[in-house]
Amino acid sequence: MLDDWSVMSRLWGLLTMWMLAKEFITTPNTDDKEPRVRKVKTAISGTQIVSLVGFFVLENVAWLSRRKVLAWSDKSQPKLILWCVRSWGVYVFAELGRLLFERIRKRRGEAGQEDAEARTQWNKQFVENLAWAPLTVHWTTPGGLLPESVAALLASYAQFISVQGLWKETAESA
């Protein structure tokens, strides 16, 4: 039941992706004057949007077919889930790339100064995605790469960082 709830709640992610894709296509990226920076940011954003659209579409098609809402065969569902996780993995690695690119620009002084809170936030995002990265590879490899105890530990740690950030945001908005 919790699995169904989590997939159903992510179903709305398709709407978010549609809005982000529309904004990405219609809004020119004029924030950065340097063409190299603009190209890298555009490539990373485009990759993230395409990969998340793939993730949401594949996950929801698999879920809806499992519930017999869509007429996909039971044999196709493991393939859908495999490609779903691969799409998510592309997003995770693109996010790591974005964070590293941002860090390099800050260190070179190209992106303005950074306060301690921004640095802490960057560290949390980087560590969270760094924890998810081996899991995306593990879950897309037949038989997995990691012992299940290590996979569970990494997933728990990444979720802990995520929930901790949400708790902090909730406390600040209250």
Coordinates of C-alpha atoms in Angstrom, one line a residue:
M1 CA 0.0 0.0 0.0
L2 CA 2.9 2.4 0.8
D3 CA 4.4 1.5 -2.5
D4 CA 1.2 2.5 -4.3
W5 CA 1.0 5.7 -2.4
S6 CA 4.5 6.7 -3.2
V7 CA 4.1 6.0 -6.9
M8 CA 0.7 7.8 -7.0
S9 CA 2.2 10.8 -5.3
R10 CA 5.0 10.9 -7.9
L11 CA 2.5 10.7 -10.7
W12 CA 2.1 14.4 -10.2
G13 CA 5.8 14.8 -11.0
L14 CA 4.8 14.6 -14.7
L15 CA 3.0 17.9 -14.4
T16 CA 6.1 19.5 -12.7
M17 CA 8.3 18.1 -15.5
W18 CA 5.9 19.5 -18.2
M19 CA 6.1 22.9 -16.6
L20 CA 9.9 22.7 -16.2
A21 CA 10.3 21.6 -19.8
K22 CA 8.0 24.3 -21.1
E23 CA 10.0 26.9 -19.1
F24 CA 13.3 25.4 -20.3
I25 CA 12.2 25.6 -24.0
T26 CA 10.5 29.0 -23.9
T27 CA 12.8 31.0 -21.6
P28 CA 16.2 32.1 -23.0
N29 CA 19.1 31.4 -20.7
T30 CA 20.6 34.9 -20.3
D31 CA 21.8 34.6 -16.8
D32 CA 25.4 33.9 -17.8
K33 CA 27.3 36.1 -20.2
E34 CA 29.9 33.4 -21.0
P35 CA 28.7 31.1 -23.8
R36 CA 30.6 28.1 -22.3
V37 CA 28.9 28.4 -19.0
R38 CA 25.5 28.8 -20.7
K39 CA 26.1 25.7 -22.8
V40 CA 27.1 23.6 -19.8
K41 CA 24.1 24.7 -17.8
T42 CA 21.7 24.2 -20.7
A43 CA 23.1 20.7 -21.3
I44 CA 22.8 19.7 -17.7
S45 CA 19.3 21.1 -17.3
G46 CA 18.1 19.5 -20.6
T47 CA 19.6 16.1 -19.5
Q48 CA 17.9 16.4 -16.1
I49 CA 14.5 17.2 -17.6
V50 CA 14.6 14.4 -20.2
S51 CA 15.8 11.9 -17.6
L52 CA 13.2 12.8 -15.1
V53 CA 10.4 12.7 -17.7
G54 CA 11.7 9.2 -18.6
F55 CA 11.7 8.3 -14.9
F56 CA 8.1 9.5 -14.3
V57 CA 6.6 8.1 -17.5
L58 CA 8.3 4.7 -17.2
E59 CA 7.5 4.3 -13.5
N60 CA 3.8 5.3 -14.0
V61 CA 3.4 3.1 -17.0
A62 CA 4.8 0.2 -15.1
W63 CA 2.6 0.9 -12.1
L64 CA -0.6 1.5 -14.2
S65 CA 0.1 -1.8 -16.1
R66 CA 0.6 -3.7 -12.9
R67 CA -2.8 -2.4 -11.8
K68 CA -4.3 -3.4 -15.2
V69 CA -5.2 0.2 -16.1
L70 CA -2.8 -0.1 -19.1
A71 CA -2.5 -3.2 -21.2
W72 CA 1.2 -3.8 -21.0
S73 CA 2.3 -7.4 -20.3
D74 CA 3.7 -8.7 -17.1
K75 CA 6.9 -9.5 -18.9
S76 CA 7.4 -5.9 -19.9
Q77 CA 7.2 -4.5 -16.3
P78 CA 10.7 -5.5 -15.1
K79 CA 12.1 -3.8 -18.3
L80 CA 10.1 -0.7 -17.6
I81 CA 11.3 -0.5 -14.0
L82 CA 14.9 -1.1 -15.2
W83 CA 14.8 1.8 -17.6
C84 CA 13.0 3.8 -15.0
V85 CA 15.8 3.4 -12.6
R86 CA 18.4 4.1 -15.3
S87 CA 16.6 7.3 -16.2
W88 CA 16.7 8.3 -12.5
G89 CA 20.4 7.4 -12.5
V90 CA 21.1 9.7 -15.4
Y91 CA 19.4 12.5 -13.3
V92 CA 21.5 11.7 -10.3
F93 CA 24.8 11.8 -12.2
A94 CA 23.7 15.0 -14.0
E95 CA 23.0 16.5 -10.6
L96 CA 26.4 15.5 -9.4
G97 CA 27.9 17.1 -12.5
R98 CA 25.8 20.3 -11.9
L99 CA 27.0 20.5 -8.3
L100 CA 30.6 20.0 -9.2
F101 CA 30.4 22.6 -12.0
E102 CA 28.8 25.0 -9.6
R103 CA 31.6 24.4 -7.0
I104 CA 34.4 24.9 -9.6
R105 CA 32.8 28.2 -10.7
K106 CA 32.6 29.4 -7.1
R107 CA 36.2 28.4 -6.4
R108 CA 37.4 30.3 -9.4
G109 CA 35.3 33.3 -8.3
E110 CA 33.1 33.2 -11.4
A111 CA 29.8 32.7 -9.6
G112 CA 30.0 35.2 -6.7
Q113 CA 30.7 34.7 -3.1
E114 CA 29.2 31.9 -1.0
D115 CA 28.1 32.1 2.6
A116 CA 28.4 29.3 5.1
E117 CA 24.8 28.2 4.8
A118 CA 25.0 27.9 1.0
R119 CA 28.2 25.8 1.4
T120 CA 26.4 23.5 4.0
Q121 CA 23.4 23.1 1.6
W122 CA 25.8 22.3 -1.3
N123 CA 27.5 19.6 0.9
K124 CA 24.2 18.0 1.8
Q125 CA 23.0 17.9 -1.8
F126 CA 26.3 16.5 -3.0
V127 CA 26.5 13.8 -0.3
E128 CA 22.9 12.8 -0.8
N129 CA 23.4 12.4 -4.6
L130 CA 26.7 10.7 -3.9
A131 CA 24.8 8.1 -1.8
W132 CA 22.2 7.6 -4.5
A133 CA 24.8 7.2 -7.4
P134 CA 26.1 3.7 -6.5
L135 CA 22.5 2.6 -5.8
T136 CA 21.3 3.5 -9.3
V137 CA 24.1 1.4 -10.7
H138 CA 23.4 -1.4 -8.2
W139 CA 19.7 -1.5 -9.0
T140 CA 20.3 -1.6 -12.8
T141 CA 22.8 -4.4 -12.7
P142 CA 21.5 -8.0 -12.8
G143 CA 22.2 -9.4 -9.3
G144 CA 23.3 -6.0 -8.1
L145 CA 26.8 -4.8 -7.3
L146 CA 26.5 -4.2 -3.6
P147 CA 25.4 -6.4 -0.7
E148 CA 21.8 -5.6 0.2
S149 CA 22.9 -4.4 3.7
V150 CA 25.2 -1.7 2.0
A151 CA 22.5 -0.7 -0.4
A152 CA 20.0 -0.3 2.4
L153 CA 22.5 1.7 4.4
L154 CA 23.2 4.1 1.5
A155 CA 19.5 4.5 0.7
S156 CA 18.7 5.1 4.4
Y157 CA 21.4 7.7 4.6
A158 CA 20.3 9.5 1.5
Q159 CA 16.7 9.5 2.7
F160 CA 17.8 10.8 6.1
I161 CA 19.6 13.8 4.5
S162 CA 16.5 14.5 2.4
V163 CA 14.1 14.3 5.3
Q164 CA 16.4 16.3 7.5
G165 CA 16.3 19.1 4.9
L166 CA 12.5 18.9 4.7
W167 CA 12.1 19.1 8.5
K168 CA 14.4 22.2 8.5
E169 CA 12.4 23.9 5.7
T170 CA 9.1 23.1 7.5
A171 CA 10.4 24.5 10.8
E172 CA 11.6 27.7 9.1
S173 CA 8.3 28.3 7.3
A174 CA 6.2 27.8 10.5

